[in-house]
CSV table of C-alpha atoms and ligand atoms in Angstrom, one decimal:
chain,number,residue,atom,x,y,z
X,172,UNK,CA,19.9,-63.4,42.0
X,173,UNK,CA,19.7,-62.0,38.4
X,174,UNK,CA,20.1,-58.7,36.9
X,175,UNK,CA,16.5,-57.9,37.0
X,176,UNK,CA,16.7,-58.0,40.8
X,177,UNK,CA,19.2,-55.1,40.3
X,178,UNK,CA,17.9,-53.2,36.8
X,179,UNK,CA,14.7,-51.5,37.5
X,180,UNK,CA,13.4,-49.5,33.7
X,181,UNK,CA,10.3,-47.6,33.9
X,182,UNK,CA,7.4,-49.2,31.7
X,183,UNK,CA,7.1,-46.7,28.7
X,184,UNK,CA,11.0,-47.3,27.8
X,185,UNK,CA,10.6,-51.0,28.4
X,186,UNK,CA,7.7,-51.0,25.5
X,187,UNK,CA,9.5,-48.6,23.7
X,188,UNK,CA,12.4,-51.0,23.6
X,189,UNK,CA,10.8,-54.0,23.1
X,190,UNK,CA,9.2,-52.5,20.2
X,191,UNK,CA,12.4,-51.7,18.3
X,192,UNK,CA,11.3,-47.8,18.8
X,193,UNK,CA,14.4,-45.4,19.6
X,194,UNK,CA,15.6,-44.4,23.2
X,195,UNK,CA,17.8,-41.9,24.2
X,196,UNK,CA,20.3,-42.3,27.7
X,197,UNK,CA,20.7,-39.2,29.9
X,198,UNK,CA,23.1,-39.4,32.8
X,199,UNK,CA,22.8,-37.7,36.0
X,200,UNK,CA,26.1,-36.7,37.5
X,201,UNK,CA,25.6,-33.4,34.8
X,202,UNK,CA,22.4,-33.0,37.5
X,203,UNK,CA,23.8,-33.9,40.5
X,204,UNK,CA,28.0,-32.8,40.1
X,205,UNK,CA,27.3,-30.5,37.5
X,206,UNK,CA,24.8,-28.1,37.4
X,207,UNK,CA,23.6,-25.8,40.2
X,208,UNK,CA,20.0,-26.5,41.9
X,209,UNK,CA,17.1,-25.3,41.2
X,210,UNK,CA,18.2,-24.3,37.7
X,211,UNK,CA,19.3,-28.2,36.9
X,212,UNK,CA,15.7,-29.0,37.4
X,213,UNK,CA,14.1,-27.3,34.6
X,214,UNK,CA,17.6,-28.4,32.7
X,215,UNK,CA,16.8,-32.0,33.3
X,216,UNK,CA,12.9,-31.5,32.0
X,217,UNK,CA,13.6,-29.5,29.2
X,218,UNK,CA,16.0,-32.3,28.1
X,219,UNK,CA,13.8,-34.8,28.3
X,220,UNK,CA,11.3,-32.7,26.5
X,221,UNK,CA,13.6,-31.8,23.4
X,222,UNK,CA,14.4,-36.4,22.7
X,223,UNK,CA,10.5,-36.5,22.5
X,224,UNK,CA,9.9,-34.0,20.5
X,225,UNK,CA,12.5,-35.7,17.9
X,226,UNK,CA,10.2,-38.7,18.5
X,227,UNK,CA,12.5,-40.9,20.9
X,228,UNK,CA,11.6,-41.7,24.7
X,229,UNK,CA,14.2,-40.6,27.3
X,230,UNK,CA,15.8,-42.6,29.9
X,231,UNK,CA,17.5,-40.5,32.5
X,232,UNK,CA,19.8,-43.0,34.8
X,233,UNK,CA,20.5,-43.1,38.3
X,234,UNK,CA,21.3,-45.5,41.5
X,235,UNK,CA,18.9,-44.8,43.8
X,236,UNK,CA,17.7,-47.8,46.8
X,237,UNK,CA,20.0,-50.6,45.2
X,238,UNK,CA,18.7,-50.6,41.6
X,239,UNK,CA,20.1,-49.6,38.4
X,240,UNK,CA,17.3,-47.2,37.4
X,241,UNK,CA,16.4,-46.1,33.9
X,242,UNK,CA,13.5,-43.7,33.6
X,243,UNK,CA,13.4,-41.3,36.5
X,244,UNK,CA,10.0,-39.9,38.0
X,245,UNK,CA,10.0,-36.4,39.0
X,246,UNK,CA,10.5,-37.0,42.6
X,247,UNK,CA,13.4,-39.0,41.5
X,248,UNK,CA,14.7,-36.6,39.1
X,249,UNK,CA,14.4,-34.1,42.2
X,250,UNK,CA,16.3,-36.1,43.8
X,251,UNK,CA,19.5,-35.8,42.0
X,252,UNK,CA,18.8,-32.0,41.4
X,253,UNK,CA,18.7,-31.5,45.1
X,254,UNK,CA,21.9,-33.6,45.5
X,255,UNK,CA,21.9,-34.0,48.8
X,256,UNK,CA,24.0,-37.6,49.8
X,257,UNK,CA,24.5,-38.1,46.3
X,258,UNK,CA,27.4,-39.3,45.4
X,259,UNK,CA,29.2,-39.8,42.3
X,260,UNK,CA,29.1,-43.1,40.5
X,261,UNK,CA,31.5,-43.9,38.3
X,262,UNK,CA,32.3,-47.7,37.4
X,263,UNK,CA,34.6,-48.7,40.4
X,264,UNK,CA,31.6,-47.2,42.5
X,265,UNK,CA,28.7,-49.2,40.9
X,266,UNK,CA,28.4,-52.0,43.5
X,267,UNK,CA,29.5,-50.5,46.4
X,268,UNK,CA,26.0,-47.7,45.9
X,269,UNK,CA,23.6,-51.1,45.0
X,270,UNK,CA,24.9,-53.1,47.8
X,271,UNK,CA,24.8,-50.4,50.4
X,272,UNK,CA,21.6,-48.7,48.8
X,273,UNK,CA,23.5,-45.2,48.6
X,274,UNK,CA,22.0,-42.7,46.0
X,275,UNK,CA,24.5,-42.5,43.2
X,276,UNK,CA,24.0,-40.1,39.9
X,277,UNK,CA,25.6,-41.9,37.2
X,278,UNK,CA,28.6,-40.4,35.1
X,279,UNK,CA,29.6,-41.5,31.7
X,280,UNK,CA,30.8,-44.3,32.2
X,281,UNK,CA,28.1,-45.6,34.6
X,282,UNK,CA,25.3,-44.6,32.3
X,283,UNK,CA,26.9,-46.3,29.3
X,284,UNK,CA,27.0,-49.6,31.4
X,285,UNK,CA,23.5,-49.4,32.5
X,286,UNK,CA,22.3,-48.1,29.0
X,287,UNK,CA,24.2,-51.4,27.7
X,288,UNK,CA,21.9,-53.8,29.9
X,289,UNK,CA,18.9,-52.2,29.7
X,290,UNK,CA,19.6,-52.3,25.5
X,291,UNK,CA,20.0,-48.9,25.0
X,292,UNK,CA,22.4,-47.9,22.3
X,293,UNK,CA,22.3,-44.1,22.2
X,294,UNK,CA,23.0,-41.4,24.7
X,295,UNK,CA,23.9,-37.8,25.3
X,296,UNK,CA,25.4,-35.9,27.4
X,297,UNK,CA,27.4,-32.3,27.8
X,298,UNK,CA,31.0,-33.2,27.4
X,299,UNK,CA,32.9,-36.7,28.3
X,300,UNK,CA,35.7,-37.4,30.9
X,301,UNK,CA,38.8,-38.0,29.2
X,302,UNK,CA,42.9,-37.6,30.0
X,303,UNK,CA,43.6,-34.9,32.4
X,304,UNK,CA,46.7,-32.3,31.9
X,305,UNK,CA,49.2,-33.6,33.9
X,306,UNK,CA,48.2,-37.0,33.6
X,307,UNK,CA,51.8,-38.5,32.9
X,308,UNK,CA,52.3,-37.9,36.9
X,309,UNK,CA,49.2,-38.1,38.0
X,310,UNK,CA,47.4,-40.7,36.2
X,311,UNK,CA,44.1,-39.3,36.2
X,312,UNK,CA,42.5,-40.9,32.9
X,313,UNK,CA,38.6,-40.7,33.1
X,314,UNK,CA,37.2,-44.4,33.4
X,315,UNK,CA,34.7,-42.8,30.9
X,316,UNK,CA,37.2,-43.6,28.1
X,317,UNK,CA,37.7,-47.4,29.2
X,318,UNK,CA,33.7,-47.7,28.7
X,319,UNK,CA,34.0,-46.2,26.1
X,320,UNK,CA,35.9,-49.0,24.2
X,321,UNK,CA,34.5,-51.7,26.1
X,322,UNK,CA,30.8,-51.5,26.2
X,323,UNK,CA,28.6,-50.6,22.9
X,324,UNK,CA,27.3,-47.3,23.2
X,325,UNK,CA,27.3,-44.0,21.2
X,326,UNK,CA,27.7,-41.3,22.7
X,327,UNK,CA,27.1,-37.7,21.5
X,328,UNK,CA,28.6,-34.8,23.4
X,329,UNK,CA,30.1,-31.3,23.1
X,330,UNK,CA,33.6,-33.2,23.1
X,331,UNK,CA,35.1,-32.2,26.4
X,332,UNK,CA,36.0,-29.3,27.7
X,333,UNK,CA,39.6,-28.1,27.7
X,334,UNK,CA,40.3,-28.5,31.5
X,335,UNK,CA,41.6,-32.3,30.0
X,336,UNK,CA,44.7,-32.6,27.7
X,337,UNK,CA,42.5,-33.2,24.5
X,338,UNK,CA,45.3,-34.2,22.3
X,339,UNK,CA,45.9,-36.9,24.8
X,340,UNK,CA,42.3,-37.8,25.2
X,341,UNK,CA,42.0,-38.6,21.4
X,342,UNK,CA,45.6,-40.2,21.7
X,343,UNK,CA,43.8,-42.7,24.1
X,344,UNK,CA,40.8,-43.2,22.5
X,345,UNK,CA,42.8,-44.3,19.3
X,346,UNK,CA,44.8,-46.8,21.4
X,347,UNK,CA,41.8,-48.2,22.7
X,348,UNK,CA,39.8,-48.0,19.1
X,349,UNK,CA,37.3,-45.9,19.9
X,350,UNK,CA,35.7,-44.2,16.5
X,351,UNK,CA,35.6,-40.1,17.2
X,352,UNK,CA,32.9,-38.7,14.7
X,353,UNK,CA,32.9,-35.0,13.8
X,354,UNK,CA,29.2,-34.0,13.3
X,355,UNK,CA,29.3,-31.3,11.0
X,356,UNK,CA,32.6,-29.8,12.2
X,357,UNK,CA,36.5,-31.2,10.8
X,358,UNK,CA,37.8,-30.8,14.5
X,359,UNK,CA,36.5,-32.1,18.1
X,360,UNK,CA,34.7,-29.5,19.9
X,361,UNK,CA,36.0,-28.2,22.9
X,362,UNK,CA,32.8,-28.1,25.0
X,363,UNK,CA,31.6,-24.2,25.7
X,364,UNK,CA,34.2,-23.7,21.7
X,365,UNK,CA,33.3,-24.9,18.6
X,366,UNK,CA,36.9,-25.8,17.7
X,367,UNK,CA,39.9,-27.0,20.0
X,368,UNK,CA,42.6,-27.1,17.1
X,369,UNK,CA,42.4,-31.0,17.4
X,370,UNK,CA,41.3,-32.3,14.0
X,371,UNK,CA,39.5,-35.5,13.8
X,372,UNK,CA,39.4,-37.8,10.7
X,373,UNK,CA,35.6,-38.1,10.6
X,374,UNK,CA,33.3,-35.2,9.2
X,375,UNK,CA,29.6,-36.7,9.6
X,376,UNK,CA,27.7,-34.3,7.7
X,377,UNK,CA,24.0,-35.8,8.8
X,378,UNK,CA,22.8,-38.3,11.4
X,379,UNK,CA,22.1,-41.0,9.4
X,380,UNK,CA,25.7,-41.2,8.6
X,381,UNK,CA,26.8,-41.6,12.4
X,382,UNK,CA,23.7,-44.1,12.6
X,383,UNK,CA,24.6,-46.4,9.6
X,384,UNK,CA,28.4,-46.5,11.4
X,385,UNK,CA,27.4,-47.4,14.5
X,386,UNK,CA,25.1,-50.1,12.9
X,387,UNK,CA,28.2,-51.5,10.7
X,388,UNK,CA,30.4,-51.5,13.8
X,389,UNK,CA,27.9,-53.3,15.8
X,390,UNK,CA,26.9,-55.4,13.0
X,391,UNK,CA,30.7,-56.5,12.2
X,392,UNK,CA,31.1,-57.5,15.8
X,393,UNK,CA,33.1,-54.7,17.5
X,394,UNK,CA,32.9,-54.2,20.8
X,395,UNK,CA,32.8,-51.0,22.3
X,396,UNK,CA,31.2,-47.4,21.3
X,397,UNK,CA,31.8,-44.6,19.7
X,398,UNK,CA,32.0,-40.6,20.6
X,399,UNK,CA,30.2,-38.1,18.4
X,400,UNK,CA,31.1,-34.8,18.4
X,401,UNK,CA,28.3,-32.4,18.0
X,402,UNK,CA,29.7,-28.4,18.4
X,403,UNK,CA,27.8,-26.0,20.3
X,404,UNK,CA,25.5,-23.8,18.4
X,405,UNK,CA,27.0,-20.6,16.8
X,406,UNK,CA,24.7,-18.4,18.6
X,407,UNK,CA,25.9,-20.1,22.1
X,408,UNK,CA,29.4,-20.5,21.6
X,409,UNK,CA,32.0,-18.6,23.7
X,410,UNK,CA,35.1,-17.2,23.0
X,411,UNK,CA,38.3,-19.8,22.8
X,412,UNK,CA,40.7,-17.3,24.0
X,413,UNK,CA,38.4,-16.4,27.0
X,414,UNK,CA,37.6,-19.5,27.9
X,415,UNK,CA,41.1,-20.8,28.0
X,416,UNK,CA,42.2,-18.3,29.9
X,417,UNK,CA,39.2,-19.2,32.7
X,418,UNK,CA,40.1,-23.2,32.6
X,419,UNK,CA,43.6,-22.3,33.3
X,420,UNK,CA,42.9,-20.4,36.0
X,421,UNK,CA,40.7,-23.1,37.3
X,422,UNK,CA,43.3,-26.0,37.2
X,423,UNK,CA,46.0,-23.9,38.9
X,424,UNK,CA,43.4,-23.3,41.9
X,425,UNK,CA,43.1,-26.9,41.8
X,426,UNK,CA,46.1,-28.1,41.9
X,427,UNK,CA,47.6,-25.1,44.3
X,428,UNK,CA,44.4,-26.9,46.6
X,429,UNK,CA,45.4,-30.3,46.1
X,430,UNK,CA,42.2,-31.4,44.3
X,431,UNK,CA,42.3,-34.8,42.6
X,432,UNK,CA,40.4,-37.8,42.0
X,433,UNK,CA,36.6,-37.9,41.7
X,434,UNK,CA,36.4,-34.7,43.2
X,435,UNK,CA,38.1,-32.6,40.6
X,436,UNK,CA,35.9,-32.3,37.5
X,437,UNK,CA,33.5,-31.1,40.2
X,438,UNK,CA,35.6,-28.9,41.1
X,439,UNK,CA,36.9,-27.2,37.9
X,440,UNK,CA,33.4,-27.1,36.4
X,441,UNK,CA,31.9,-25.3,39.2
X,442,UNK,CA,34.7,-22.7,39.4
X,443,UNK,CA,34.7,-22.2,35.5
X,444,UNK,CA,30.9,-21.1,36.1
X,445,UNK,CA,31.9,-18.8,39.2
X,446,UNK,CA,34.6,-17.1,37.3
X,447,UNK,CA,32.2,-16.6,34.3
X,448,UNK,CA,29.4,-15.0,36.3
X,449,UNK,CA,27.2,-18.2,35.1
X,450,UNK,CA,27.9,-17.3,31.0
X,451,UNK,CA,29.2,-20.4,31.0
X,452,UNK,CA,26.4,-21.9,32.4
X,453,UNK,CA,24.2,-20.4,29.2
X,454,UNK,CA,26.6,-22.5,27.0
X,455,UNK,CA,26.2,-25.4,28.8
X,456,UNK,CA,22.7,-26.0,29.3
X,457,UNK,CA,22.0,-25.3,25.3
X,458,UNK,CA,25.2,-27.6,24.0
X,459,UNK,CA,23.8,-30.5,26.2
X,460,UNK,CA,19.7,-29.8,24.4
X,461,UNK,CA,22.1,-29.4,21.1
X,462,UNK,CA,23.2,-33.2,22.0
X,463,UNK,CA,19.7,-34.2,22.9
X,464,UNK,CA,18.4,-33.3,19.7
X,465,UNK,CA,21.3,-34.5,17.5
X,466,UNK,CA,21.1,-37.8,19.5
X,467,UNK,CA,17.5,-38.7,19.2
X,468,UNK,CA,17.6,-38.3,15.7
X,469,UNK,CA,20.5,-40.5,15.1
X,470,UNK,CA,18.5,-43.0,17.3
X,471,UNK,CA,15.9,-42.6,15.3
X,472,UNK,CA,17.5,-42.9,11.8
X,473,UNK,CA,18.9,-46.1,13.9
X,474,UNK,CA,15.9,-47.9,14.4
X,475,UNK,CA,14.8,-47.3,11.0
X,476,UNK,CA,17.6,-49.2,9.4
H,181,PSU,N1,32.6,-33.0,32.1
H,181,PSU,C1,31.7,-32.0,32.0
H,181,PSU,N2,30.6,-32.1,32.8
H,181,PSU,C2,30.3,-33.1,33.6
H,181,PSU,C3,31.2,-34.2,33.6
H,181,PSU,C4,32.4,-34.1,32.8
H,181,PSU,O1,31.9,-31.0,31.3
H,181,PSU,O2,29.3,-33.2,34.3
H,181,PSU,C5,30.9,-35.4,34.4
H,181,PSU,C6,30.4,-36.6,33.5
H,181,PSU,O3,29.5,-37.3,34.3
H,181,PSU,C7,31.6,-37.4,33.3
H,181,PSU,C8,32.4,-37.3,34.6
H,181,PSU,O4,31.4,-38.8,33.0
H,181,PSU,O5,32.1,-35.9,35.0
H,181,PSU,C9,33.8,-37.6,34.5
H,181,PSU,O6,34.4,-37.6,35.8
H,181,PSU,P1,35.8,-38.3,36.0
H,181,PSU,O7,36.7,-37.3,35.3
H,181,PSU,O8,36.0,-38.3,37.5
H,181,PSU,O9,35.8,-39.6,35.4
H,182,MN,MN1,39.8,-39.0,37.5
């Protein structure tokens, strides 16, 4: 057995790859856990769409019949629209779904390890998983953020949204040595907000900054990634004050229900878009194309160095 018995990437981003030329990781638990069907389905094309227009080649990842796949066709893509048996793969999960041959869309964490072996150094997302409120009795610490300093990939989000304990999200992160790059902004984006009140040390101010660190941490031999911070656009952006109020709503419903483990960023996100009538479903789908576009070009500024 080797890893190719287990890694299956679609042609175009294997050329692309072995040609140097940029490639941009898209994960599917967004699709699958995240977003409502149909309306993830034109979400997941239009994604794809917006990295090739920036001139980088997509590579949407999933677990589907006991391979690590990067590239998705459209029936596959379908697939983890539909969501039907589809469960959600996070790192612990990763050989239980290829040895049992169970359908798995990939969080964070899982795409940034299957990016990793396939060789790709770039992806985007919405927002990451990070330290929940409440965590200092319940534990519940995204395995997002371990990946994150572990295995060497950048990843460029919305932040997160506020339904974690931010301040304790970049707490961790800083533990674990993870660089937090603004792009554009002084403070880490709270996901559907443009601020959170958290200020970060790093203001990017083009791409090709965030690309020339990544290549020097890489370069100097330091393990692990890197989050990028990319705000949602003005004209999206929703109110702070609105939203808060929403999120808090959502975790006390949670927790009066008992919610926890895997099950409750699935939880809170889909109640956060019933309680805003689907607004906050607007926000979302044009941060994540935000990311897409902001990612693919520091991929490309990447391979140009
Ligand atoms: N946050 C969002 N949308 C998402 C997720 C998080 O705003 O879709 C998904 C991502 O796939 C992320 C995962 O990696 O949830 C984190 O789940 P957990 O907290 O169980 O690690
Ligand atoms: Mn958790």
């Amino acid at each position: 057995m080797n890893l190719h018995d287990y890694l299956s990437v679609a042609p175009e981003i294997a050329d692309a790859l072995a040609a140097g030329k940029p490639v941009v990781a898209l994960e599917s638990t967004i699709l699958s856990h995240g977003m409502p069907y149909p309306e993830n389905v034109e979400f997941a094309h239009k994604v794809e769409k917006i990295v090739r227009e920036e001139g980088a080649i997509p590579a949407t990842t999933a677990i589907i019949g006991g391979k690590l796949k990067v590239g998705l066709n459209d029936e596959e893509l379908l697939t983890m629209c539909k969501a039907e048996n589809v469960g959600k793969v996070s790192r612990r999960d990763v050989a239980v779904y290829l040895a049992t041959g169970q359908t798995g869309a990939t969080t964070v964490a899982t795409t940034m390890i299957i990016a990793s072996l396939a060789g790709i150094r770039f992806f985007a997302t919405g927002g990451i998983g990070g330290v929940h409120r409440g965590a200092e009795r319940t534990m519940d610490i995204s395995a997002d953020l371990q990946e994150l300093a572990n295995t060497p990939v950048c990843v460029v989000c919305a932040g997160a949204k506020s339904i974690l304990d931010l301040g304790l999200t970049l707490e961790y992160l800083e533990t674990y040595g993870v660089p937090v790059l603004g792009l554009r902004t002084d403070e880490l984006p709270a996901f559907y907000c443009r601020t959170s009140g958290y200020k970060l040390d790093y203001n990017c101010q083009d791409e090709e900054t965030v690309a020339k660190i990544m290549k020097t941490k890489w370069d100097v031999g330091l393990k692990g990634g890197a989050v990028v911070g990319n705000p949602i656009p003005e004209q999206y952006a929703m109110d702070p004050d609105y939203m808060n109020k929403i999120i808090d709503q959502a975790v006390a419903q949670a927790n009066a229900e008992h919610i926890h483990g895997k099950a409750i960023t699935p939880f809170l996100l889909a109640h956060i878009k019933d309680m805003t009538g689907g607004s906050s479903f607007a926000a979302n789908l044009e941060l994540a194309y935000n990311n897409a576009r902001a990612c693919s070009r520091i991929a490309c500024a990447y391979a140009k160095l």
